Amino acid sequence: MDYVVAFVSQKGGVGKSTLARAIAREFQRNDFRVKLADMDIQQITTVNWHARRLNAGLDSVGSVECFRTYSEAKASAGACDVLIVDGAGRASSATAEIARDADLVIQPSAPSIDDLQPAVLLYHELTKLGISRKKLCFALTFVGTENEEALGREYLDHAGYNILDGCLEFRPSYRAALTAGRTITETSHKSINKRADSLIQSIFSTLQGLATEETMSKSEVEAIS
Ligand SMILES: Nc1ncnc2c1ncn2[C@@H]1O[C@H](COP(=O)(O)OP(=O)(O)OP(=O)(O)O)[C@@H](O)[C@H]1O
Ligand SMILES: [Mg+2]
């Protein structure tokens, strides 16, 4: 498997499933074999969404399944190029296991202090467990204004974590797209799709950056030994 990308959060309803579905579609369009793992076996938001998508005659985004444990998800993704983990509602003991194994961890958060504070605490806990902060990223979601985005960036930057370029604005049309089995890059408004796509593309470039860094550090180790 080439990549594991995981969406986690301290709070629920922050946009994990929304971003996981969009990045799954993007990988699928780029000919990756995708496993999209829905870790919330009670809500099965992403599994249900995929059924709506297929019923609407839209393209599959890959193999979408729900799993009780991360190890089951990982084992079932053996033949895939990328495993996308749509984490369960709130952080749990499984969050550290997922974050440890993932190449890139994305925590969506709205740009208000009420949301940012607990989100940063979750990443502090993960770094205390020895998980590299290099792979812990934030995605700003439910953004209302440019000023809000700027304040969110400032807060997270100060906390010392990476923030993806772009953000997801609060828009009823994103919700409508998801209801119809579409992704946030497939709404009926081109400009809105473009805004969402810039965030999705920044997930790709961050992942590639981390992979290149890893290959370089491995070759440095080999050169020394
Ligand atoms: N940018 C947005 N604008 C408007 N609505 C949005 C936006 N992003 C997500 N939503 C809606 O907000 C709700 C929560 O989003 P989502 O299901 O992606 O969150 P989640 O973090 O996966 O939630 P949970 O913690 O319950 O798994 C959904 O109804 C979704 O359609
Ligand atoms: Mg979800």
Coordinates of C-alpha atoms and ligand atoms in Angstrom, one line a residue, residues 13 15-18 21 38 40 43 45-46 86-89, ligand 2:
G13 CA -19.4 16.7 13.2
G15 CA -16.1 17.4 8.4
K16 CA -14.1 14.2 8.6
S17 CA -16.5 12.2 6.5
T18 CA -16.9 15.1 4.1
R21 CA -15.2 11.2 0.6
D38 CA -15.8 4.0 7.7
D40 CA -18.2 4.5 12.7
Q43 CA -23.6 5.9 11.9
T45 CA -22.3 7.8 7.2
T46 CA -19.9 7.1 4.4
D86 CA -12.8 8.1 8.1
G87 CA -12.5 8.1 11.9
A88 CA -15.4 7.6 14.3
G89 CA -17.3 10.6 15.8
Ligands
MG2 MG -18.2 11.1 10.1

